[in-house]
Coordinates of C-alpha atoms and ligand atoms in Angstrom, one line a residue:
M214 CA 74.2 79.1 65.1
E215 CA 70.4 79.0 65.8
L216 CA 69.6 79.7 69.4
P217 CA 66.8 77.7 71.1
D218 CA 63.5 79.6 71.4
V219 CA 63.6 79.8 75.2
V220 CA 65.9 82.7 74.8
G221 CA 63.9 85.7 73.9
P222 CA 64.8 87.9 70.9
A223 CA 66.3 90.7 73.1
L224 CA 68.5 88.3 75.0
R225 CA 69.4 86.5 71.8
G226 CA 71.2 89.7 70.6
W227 CA 73.4 89.6 73.7
T228 CA 74.1 86.0 73.9
M229 CA 76.7 85.7 71.1
P230 CA 78.9 88.6 72.4
L231 CA 78.5 87.2 75.9
L232 CA 79.6 83.8 74.8
F233 CA 82.5 85.3 72.9
F234 CA 83.7 87.1 76.0
A235 CA 83.3 84.0 78.2
V236 CA 85.5 82.0 75.8
A237 CA 88.0 84.8 75.5
Y238 CA 88.1 85.1 79.3
I239 CA 88.9 81.4 79.6
L240 CA 91.5 81.5 76.9
V241 CA 93.3 84.7 77.8
G242 CA 93.1 84.2 81.6
T243 CA 91.6 86.1 84.5
P244 CA 91.3 89.9 84.3
Q245 CA 93.5 90.0 87.5
V246 CA 96.5 88.6 85.6
E247 CA 95.8 90.9 82.6
T248 CA 95.9 94.0 84.7
Q249 CA 99.4 93.2 85.9
F250 CA 100.7 94.0 82.4
R251 CA 99.0 97.3 81.9
E252 CA 100.8 99.8 79.6
G253 CA 103.6 101.7 81.4
C254 CA 104.1 99.3 84.3
S255 CA 107.3 97.8 83.0
L256 CA 110.5 98.9 81.2
L257 CA 110.3 95.6 79.4
K258 CA 107.5 95.2 76.9
H259 CA 107.1 91.4 77.4
D260 CA 105.1 89.3 79.8
H261 CA 106.8 86.0 78.8
F262 CA 110.6 86.0 78.8
V263 CA 113.7 84.2 80.2
V264 CA 116.3 85.6 82.6
Y265 CA 119.6 83.8 82.3
S266 CA 122.7 84.1 84.5
K267 CA 125.7 82.0 85.7
R268 CA 124.7 82.7 89.3
V269 CA 121.0 82.2 90.0
V270 CA 120.3 81.9 93.7
T271 CA 117.7 79.1 94.3
P272 CA 116.7 77.3 97.4
D273 CA 118.8 74.3 96.3
G274 CA 121.9 76.2 95.4
V275 CA 123.6 78.9 93.3
Y276 CA 124.1 77.7 89.7
P277 CA 123.9 78.8 86.1
A278 CA 120.2 78.6 85.1
S279 CA 117.5 80.1 83.0
V280 CA 114.4 81.4 84.8
E281 CA 111.3 81.5 82.6
I282 CA 108.8 84.1 83.6
K283 CA 105.2 84.2 82.3
Q284 CA 102.5 86.6 83.3
G285 CA 104.3 87.6 86.5
R286 CA 105.1 84.1 87.7
I287 CA 108.2 81.9 87.6
V288 CA 107.1 78.9 85.3
S289 CA 110.5 77.1 85.2
V290 CA 114.0 77.2 86.6
I291 CA 116.3 75.1 84.4
R292 CA 119.9 74.4 85.2
R293 CA 122.1 75.0 82.1
R294 CA 125.7 75.9 81.6
E295 CA 125.2 78.4 78.7
A296 CA 122.6 80.9 77.9
P297 CA 120.1 79.9 75.2
R298 CA 121.4 80.9 71.8
K299 CA 119.6 83.4 69.6
G300 CA 116.4 81.8 68.2
E301 CA 116.7 78.8 70.5
E302 CA 113.9 80.0 72.7
D303 CA 110.7 81.5 71.2
V304 CA 110.7 84.2 73.8
V305 CA 113.1 87.0 74.7
V306 CA 116.1 86.0 76.6
L307 CA 117.8 88.5 79.0
N308 CA 121.3 87.2 79.5
Y309 CA 122.9 88.7 82.6
G310 CA 126.1 86.7 82.3
N311 CA 128.0 86.6 85.5
A312 CA 125.7 89.0 87.4
V313 CA 123.7 87.5 90.3
V314 CA 120.0 86.8 90.0
M315 CA 118.6 86.6 93.4
P316 CA 115.0 86.7 94.9
G317 CA 114.0 90.4 95.4
L318 CA 114.4 91.5 99.0
V319 CA 111.4 91.3 101.3
D320 CA 111.9 94.2 103.8
V321 CA 109.6 93.5 106.8
H322 CA 110.4 96.8 108.6
V323 CA 109.9 100.1 106.8
H324 CA 108.3 103.3 107.9
L325 CA 106.7 104.9 104.9
N326 CA 104.8 107.4 107.1
E327 CA 102.0 108.1 104.7
P328 CA 99.3 109.4 105.0
G329 CA 100.0 112.3 107.5
R330 CA 103.8 112.5 107.5
E331 CA 104.7 112.7 103.9
D332 CA 107.4 115.2 104.9
W333 CA 109.3 112.3 106.5
E334 CA 108.9 109.7 103.7
G335 CA 106.1 108.6 101.4
F336 CA 104.8 105.7 99.2
R337 CA 106.2 107.3 96.0
T338 CA 109.7 108.1 97.2
G339 CA 110.1 105.2 99.6
T340 CA 109.1 102.5 97.1
R341 CA 111.2 104.0 94.3
A342 CA 114.2 103.7 96.7
A343 CA 113.1 100.1 97.3
A344 CA 113.0 99.3 93.6
A345 CA 116.4 100.9 93.0
G346 CA 117.7 98.8 96.0
G347 CA 116.4 95.5 94.7
V348 CA 113.7 95.4 97.3
T349 CA 110.5 94.0 95.8
T350 CA 108.2 93.8 98.8
V351 CA 108.1 96.2 101.7
I352 CA 105.9 95.9 104.8
D353 CA 105.0 99.2 106.2
M354 CA 105.0 99.9 109.9
P355 CA 101.9 101.2 111.6
L356 CA 103.5 104.3 113.1
N357 CA 104.7 107.7 112.1
S358 CA 101.8 107.9 109.6
Y359 CA 98.9 109.9 110.8
P360 CA 96.6 108.3 111.7
T361 CA 98.5 105.3 112.9
T362 CA 97.3 101.9 111.5
T363 CA 95.4 100.8 114.6
T364 CA 91.9 100.4 113.2
K365 CA 90.3 99.0 110.0
E366 CA 89.3 102.6 109.0
H367 CA 92.9 103.8 109.4
L368 CA 94.2 100.9 107.3
N369 CA 91.7 101.9 104.6
L370 CA 93.2 105.4 104.6
K371 CA 96.7 103.9 104.1
R372 CA 95.6 101.6 101.4
E373 CA 93.9 104.5 99.6
A374 CA 97.1 106.6 99.9
A375 CA 99.2 103.8 98.5
K376 CA 96.9 103.3 95.5
G377 CA 98.8 104.0 92.2
N378 CA 101.8 105.3 94.1
I379 CA 103.9 102.2 94.8
S380 CA 106.7 100.9 92.7
V381 CA 106.9 97.6 94.6
D382 CA 104.5 95.4 96.4
V383 CA 103.5 96.8 99.8
G384 CA 101.9 95.0 102.8
F385 CA 100.9 96.6 106.1
W386 CA 101.5 95.7 109.7
G387 CA 98.7 96.8 112.1
G388 CA 99.5 98.6 115.4
L389 CA 98.8 97.1 118.8
V390 CA 98.0 99.9 121.3
P391 CA 96.3 100.0 124.7
E392 CA 93.1 101.2 123.0
N393 CA 92.5 98.3 120.7
V394 CA 93.8 95.7 123.2
A395 CA 91.0 97.0 125.5
N396 CA 88.5 96.3 122.7
L397 CA 89.4 93.1 120.9
T398 CA 86.6 93.7 118.4
I399 CA 88.6 96.6 116.9
L400 CA 91.6 94.4 116.8
E401 CA 89.8 91.6 115.1
E402 CA 88.3 94.0 112.5
L403 CA 91.8 95.2 111.8
L404 CA 93.1 91.7 111.3
N405 CA 90.0 90.9 109.2
S406 CA 90.8 93.8 106.9
G407 CA 94.1 92.3 105.9
V408 CA 97.0 93.5 108.0
L409 CA 99.8 90.9 107.8
G410 CA 100.3 90.9 111.6
L411 CA 100.6 93.3 114.5
K412 CA 103.4 95.5 115.9
S413 CA 103.8 97.0 119.3
F414 CA 106.3 98.9 121.4
M415 CA 107.3 98.1 124.9
C416 CA 108.8 101.6 125.4
P417 CA 107.5 105.1 124.5
T418 CA 107.6 105.8 120.8
G419 CA 107.8 109.5 121.1
L420 CA 104.5 109.9 119.4
N421 CA 101.3 110.4 121.3
D422 CA 99.2 108.5 118.8
F423 CA 101.2 105.3 119.2
P424 CA 101.3 104.6 122.9
M425 CA 103.4 101.8 124.3
T426 CA 102.0 98.4 125.4
T427 CA 103.1 96.2 128.2
A428 CA 103.9 92.4 128.1
S429 CA 100.4 91.7 129.5
D430 CA 98.8 93.7 126.7
I431 CA 100.8 91.6 124.2
Q432 CA 99.7 88.5 126.1
A433 CA 96.0 89.5 125.7
A434 CA 96.3 89.8 121.9
L435 CA 98.2 86.5 121.3
P436 CA 95.1 84.2 121.2
L437 CA 93.6 86.3 118.5
L438 CA 96.9 86.3 116.5
A439 CA 97.0 82.5 116.9
K440 CA 93.5 82.3 115.5
Y441 CA 94.5 84.3 112.4
G442 CA 98.0 82.7 112.1
R443 CA 99.7 86.1 112.0
P444 CA 102.8 87.2 113.8
M445 CA 103.2 89.6 116.8
L446 CA 106.1 92.0 116.1
V447 CA 107.6 93.8 119.1
H448 CA 110.0 96.6 119.6
A449 CA 111.6 95.1 122.6
E450 CA 113.1 97.7 124.9
V451 CA 111.7 98.4 128.5
V452 CA 112.9 101.5 130.2
Q453 CA 115.3 100.8 133.1
P454 CA 116.5 103.2 135.7
L455 CA 119.8 104.9 134.8
E456 CA 120.9 106.4 138.2
D457 CA 123.7 104.0 138.5
T458 CA 125.3 105.2 135.3
P459 CA 128.0 107.6 136.5
L460 CA 127.6 109.9 133.4
L461 CA 123.9 110.3 134.1
S462 CA 123.8 110.4 137.8
N463 CA 122.7 114.0 137.8
G464 CA 120.2 113.5 135.0
V465 CA 120.6 114.2 131.3
E466 CA 119.7 117.9 131.7
S467 CA 123.0 118.5 133.4
L468 CA 125.1 117.2 130.5
S469 CA 127.2 119.7 128.5
S470 CA 126.5 120.3 124.9
D471 CA 129.8 118.7 124.0
A472 CA 128.7 115.6 125.9
R473 CA 125.4 115.6 124.0
R474 CA 127.3 115.5 120.7
L475 CA 128.8 112.1 121.6
H476 CA 127.1 108.9 120.4
S477 CA 128.6 107.2 123.5
T478 CA 126.5 109.5 125.7
Y479 CA 123.3 108.5 123.8
L480 CA 124.5 104.8 124.0
S481 CA 124.7 105.0 127.8
T482 CA 121.1 106.2 128.0
R483 CA 119.9 103.0 126.4
P484 CA 122.0 100.2 127.8
P485 CA 121.5 96.5 126.7
S486 CA 119.6 96.0 129.9
W487 CA 116.6 97.7 128.2
E488 CA 116.5 95.0 125.5
Q489 CA 117.3 92.3 127.9
E490 CA 114.4 93.1 130.3
A491 CA 111.9 93.4 127.4
V492 CA 113.0 90.1 126.0
R493 CA 112.9 88.4 129.4
Q494 CA 109.2 89.6 129.8
L495 CA 108.4 88.5 126.3
M496 CA 109.8 85.1 126.5
E497 CA 107.7 84.6 129.7
V498 CA 104.6 85.5 127.7
A499 CA 105.7 83.4 124.8
K500 CA 105.2 80.3 126.9
D501 CA 101.5 80.7 126.1
T502 CA 102.2 79.9 122.5
V503 CA 103.5 76.4 122.9
P504 CA 101.2 73.4 122.1
G505 CA 98.4 73.2 124.8
G506 CA 98.9 76.8 125.8
P507 CA 96.2 79.5 125.7
A508 CA 97.7 81.1 122.6
E509 CA 98.9 77.9 120.9
G510 CA 100.4 78.6 117.5
A511 CA 100.9 82.3 118.0
R512 CA 104.3 83.6 116.9
I513 CA 106.4 86.4 118.4
H514 CA 108.9 88.3 116.3
I515 CA 111.4 90.7 117.9
V516 CA 112.4 93.5 115.6
H517 CA 115.8 95.2 115.2
V518 CA 117.8 93.5 118.0
S519 CA 121.0 95.3 118.7
D520 CA 122.3 93.6 121.8
A521 CA 124.1 90.4 120.9
G522 CA 124.6 89.4 124.5
A523 CA 122.0 88.3 127.0
T524 CA 119.1 89.4 124.7
L525 CA 120.0 86.9 122.0
Q526 CA 120.9 84.3 124.5
S527 CA 117.4 84.3 126.0
I528 CA 115.8 84.2 122.6
Q529 CA 118.0 81.3 121.7
E530 CA 117.0 79.4 124.9
A531 CA 113.4 79.9 124.2
K532 CA 113.8 78.6 120.6
E533 CA 115.6 75.5 122.1
N534 CA 112.6 75.0 124.4
G535 CA 110.3 74.9 121.3
V536 CA 108.9 78.4 121.4
D537 CA 108.1 79.7 118.0
V538 CA 110.0 83.0 118.2
S539 CA 112.0 84.8 115.5
V540 CA 114.3 87.8 115.5
E541 CA 115.7 90.4 113.0
T542 CA 118.6 92.7 113.1
C543 CA 119.5 95.6 110.6
P544 CA 122.4 96.5 108.4
H545 CA 123.3 99.5 110.5
Y546 CA 124.0 97.3 113.6
L547 CA 126.2 95.0 111.4
A548 CA 128.0 97.9 109.6
F549 CA 128.7 100.5 112.3
A550 CA 130.2 100.6 115.8
S551 CA 129.4 103.3 118.4
E552 CA 133.1 104.2 118.9
E553 CA 133.5 104.9 115.1
I554 CA 130.5 107.4 114.9
P555 CA 131.8 110.9 114.4
Q556 CA 131.0 113.6 117.0
G557 CA 127.6 115.2 116.3
D558 CA 126.7 112.8 113.5
T559 CA 123.1 112.2 114.4
R560 CA 122.4 110.4 111.2
F561 CA 123.5 107.3 113.2
K562 CA 120.9 107.8 115.9
C563 CA 118.4 105.0 116.2
S564 CA 116.9 102.9 118.9
P565 CA 118.0 100.5 120.2
P566 CA 121.4 102.2 119.6
I567 CA 124.3 101.0 117.6
R568 CA 126.7 99.3 120.1
D569 CA 130.4 98.7 120.1
S570 CA 132.5 96.7 117.6
S571 CA 132.7 93.6 119.7
N572 CA 128.9 93.5 119.9
R573 CA 128.9 94.0 116.1
D574 CA 131.1 90.9 115.6
K575 CA 128.8 88.8 117.9
L576 CA 125.8 89.9 115.9
W577 CA 127.4 88.6 112.7
E578 CA 128.2 85.3 114.4
A579 CA 124.6 85.0 115.6
L580 CA 123.3 85.7 112.2
K581 CA 125.5 83.2 110.6
R582 CA 124.6 80.5 113.2
G583 CA 120.9 81.2 112.6
S584 CA 120.2 82.6 116.1
V585 CA 119.2 85.8 114.2
D586 CA 116.7 84.7 111.5
M587 CA 116.6 87.7 109.2
L588 CA 117.4 91.2 108.3
S589 CA 115.3 94.3 107.8
S590 CA 116.2 98.0 107.1
D591 CA 114.1 99.7 109.8
H592 CA 114.1 102.6 107.3
S593 CA 112.8 105.4 109.4
P594 CA 113.8 108.8 108.1
A595 CA 112.7 112.1 109.4
P596 CA 113.3 115.7 108.1
P597 CA 116.9 117.0 108.6
E598 CA 115.7 119.5 111.2
M599 CA 114.3 116.7 113.4
K600 CA 117.5 114.8 113.1
E601 CA 119.3 117.9 114.6
I602 CA 121.9 117.7 111.9
D603 CA 123.0 121.3 112.6
S604 CA 123.3 121.0 116.4
G605 CA 124.5 117.4 116.4
D606 CA 122.7 116.9 119.7
F607 CA 122.3 113.1 120.1
L608 CA 119.8 113.4 122.9
K609 CA 117.5 115.9 121.1
A610 CA 117.7 114.2 117.6
W611 CA 114.9 112.0 116.4
G612 CA 115.8 108.3 116.2
G613 CA 115.7 106.4 113.0
I614 CA 118.1 105.5 110.2
S615 CA 117.4 106.1 106.5
G616 CA 118.9 103.4 104.4
L617 CA 116.2 101.4 102.5
Q618 CA 118.0 101.7 99.2
F619 CA 121.3 100.4 100.5
S620 CA 120.3 97.3 102.4
L621 CA 121.7 94.9 99.9
P622 CA 125.1 96.5 99.1
V623 CA 125.7 97.4 102.8
T624 CA 125.0 93.8 104.0
W625 CA 127.3 92.5 101.2
T626 CA 130.0 95.1 101.9
A627 CA 130.0 94.8 105.6
G628 CA 129.6 91.0 105.3
K629 CA 132.8 90.5 103.2
S630 CA 135.1 90.0 106.2
H631 CA 132.5 87.5 107.5
R632 CA 132.5 85.5 104.4
V633 CA 128.8 86.0 103.8
T634 CA 127.4 83.8 100.9
L635 CA 124.8 84.5 98.3
A636 CA 122.6 81.7 99.8
Q637 CA 122.8 83.5 103.2
M638 CA 121.9 86.8 101.6
A639 CA 118.8 85.2 100.1
R640 CA 117.7 83.5 103.3
W641 CA 118.2 86.6 105.5
W642 CA 116.7 89.1 103.1
S643 CA 114.0 87.1 101.2
S644 CA 112.9 83.6 102.2
N645 CA 112.9 84.0 106.0
P646 CA 111.1 87.4 106.0
A647 CA 108.5 86.1 103.5
K648 CA 107.8 83.2 105.8
L649 CA 107.4 85.6 108.8
A650 CA 104.7 87.5 106.9
N651 CA 103.0 84.4 105.4
L652 CA 103.8 85.7 101.9
D653 CA 103.8 82.3 100.2
R654 CA 104.3 83.6 96.7
K655 CA 107.3 85.7 97.7
G656 CA 111.0 85.1 98.7
S657 CA 112.5 82.5 96.5
I658 CA 113.2 81.6 92.9
Q659 CA 111.1 78.6 92.4
F660 CA 108.4 77.3 90.2
G661 CA 105.0 79.0 90.8
K662 CA 106.4 81.9 92.8
D663 CA 106.0 85.6 91.9
A664 CA 108.8 86.7 89.5
D665 CA 110.3 89.1 92.0
L666 CA 114.0 89.3 91.2
V667 CA 117.0 91.5 91.7
V668 CA 120.0 91.3 89.3
W669 CA 123.1 92.6 90.8
D670 CA 126.9 92.7 90.4
P671 CA 128.6 91.8 93.7
E672 CA 132.1 92.7 92.3
Q673 CA 131.3 96.2 91.3
S674 CA 132.1 99.0 93.8
Y675 CA 131.0 102.6 93.8
V676 CA 131.0 105.6 96.1
V677 CA 127.8 107.0 97.5
D678 CA 128.9 110.6 96.6
D679 CA 127.0 113.7 95.9
N680 CA 126.3 112.5 92.3
Y681 CA 124.8 109.3 93.4
S682 CA 121.0 109.0 93.0
I683 CA 119.3 108.5 96.3
Y684 CA 115.6 108.1 95.9
H685 CA 114.6 108.4 99.6
K686 CA 112.6 111.6 100.3
H687 CA 115.6 112.9 102.3
K688 CA 119.1 112.4 101.2
V689 CA 120.4 112.3 104.8
T690 CA 121.8 108.8 105.4
P691 CA 124.7 107.4 107.2
Y692 CA 125.8 105.6 104.1
A693 CA 126.7 108.8 102.3
G694 CA 130.4 108.8 101.5
W695 CA 130.7 105.1 101.8
T696 CA 132.3 102.9 99.1
L697 CA 129.9 100.0 98.6
S698 CA 130.2 96.7 96.8
G699 CA 127.2 95.3 95.0
K700 CA 125.6 97.3 92.2
I701 CA 121.9 96.8 91.6
I702 CA 121.5 96.3 87.8
T703 CA 117.8 95.7 87.5
T704 CA 114.7 94.8 89.6
F705 CA 111.5 92.9 88.6
V706 CA 108.3 92.8 90.5
R707 CA 105.9 90.1 89.4
G708 CA 107.8 90.0 86.0
Q709 CA 107.5 93.8 85.6
Q710 CA 110.9 95.5 85.2
V711 CA 110.5 98.3 87.7
Y712 CA 114.1 99.5 87.8
K713 CA 116.9 99.4 85.3
E714 CA 120.2 101.4 85.9
G715 CA 118.6 104.6 87.1
E716 CA 115.4 104.3 85.1
F717 CA 111.8 103.5 86.3
P718 CA 108.7 102.8 84.2
E719 CA 106.2 105.6 83.8
K720 CA 103.5 104.0 86.1
R721 CA 103.7 102.6 89.6
C722 CA 102.1 99.3 89.6
G723 CA 103.0 97.7 92.9
M724 CA 100.3 95.7 94.6
R725 CA 98.9 96.3 98.0
L726 CA 99.3 93.0 99.7
S727 CA 96.6 91.7 102.1
A728 CA 96.5 88.8 104.4
L729 CA 93.0 87.8 103.2
Ligands
LIG975 N1 109.0 106.0 115.3 C1 109.9 105.2 114.7 O1 110.0 105.2 113.5 N2 110.8 104.5 115.5 C2 111.8 103.7 114.9 N3 113.0 104.4 115.4 C3 114.2 103.8 115.5 N4 114.4 102.6 115.2 O2 115.1 104.5 115.9 C4 111.7 102.3 115.5 O3 111.5 101.4 114.7 O4 111.7 102.2 116.7
LIG976 ZN1 111.4 100.1 116.7
LIG977 ZN1 111.1 100.8 113.1

């Protein structure tokens, strides 16, 4: 082809290759899509394939279907009684038979603690545990890392630390602390740099670099959150006086070491009134978010609710009055009861605390009714020394439960007697959490969504014994020794097979998710 003379001879030499690349670019697709299929990112060497199973969990029911995946996305979901026969499809068909194909879990409450506290957990270990547990997206909490995610610069450090080290997709919550509420420019910069929302504590966190905020601090941030359409997450406990509690009338210092080894002692130091008071204050502030209010359109989300009594009741009332508020609880509140926790077993310590078995039953009812919207792990491990495993002192031990890898089987196992369905599992663990975080491409098996899938066998049971592979940094977890139902067979993140029966691909190709 002769080129017109307006193109000089030097340029002419470049034009053909440039033209070639331009055409190739259009034909092959954007470089962004190509990079998702880099060598070593997937155990499966195909970027176009079909997943078949008799039980595919979709938004319109659980049925036998084939899910076609192309370049990381779901391109079709077709109801069909039998798997495609060999040669019937021109692409590879992975037939999982009677195993369940469900959207990967979106865990909106995970403490990965990196940078700065890699000795507690980390991107590499935490996201491997996620992949092995069928969790395809985790959203990292802004505290326990050092520095905490309270400024744009700190978020950048986090993003840098995550680069190349994550096995699943990871988003970040920013932290709301008195310092950035006092300077909304810092907060706005943080939102502009891509945090999916903000998180604050209404009680001390135990860490100086993440101070608590009051209801009025939260109120001050709501208009900004409304502007960006991102949620405000709150650890809702407000410290209440304990003098009237007989056990504590002389102060915790006077308690015997035997008393300190009882979970019931710890429980009495954090009564339901702490959660109730926090939620009362929050629901007052939430009135600003209704149409015509100063923070119209802002959304408040209450993390890890434990009290199924008055706390949930006031949230429910606010919902009925048209306030956009949501709430999560965690598997440990649904699986355990305070009176069943062995003496000195501080693996079970978390805040708010695990309450009694009648509270646990009420939590299940609330979840099934829809009063509780979703589940999260609140995976928050600490080194065994900090958990006071040796002394068993519940008052000294650091709070936080380690269980990211077990969310799915624990919910399923503990949910059996409550007749939990697969559709509920997908709503609580995938579609509702994805909505909270505005992750439009996540959370359901549907045309156009990211191909984030977990394939698991609900009927298979196993014991979390010493030979069981736990991928968390620390193996200290209250689920050790448990017999669980629900075996994770394989996990796909954007079509990349990131876990398959104990194996992971060579590279970690999770994406850092940003709200931009
Ligand atoms: N610093 C923490 O990780 N705290 C966490 N600790 C718990 N839940 O016991 C939390 O989410 O509150
Ligand atoms: Zn919390
Ligand atoms: Zn937490």
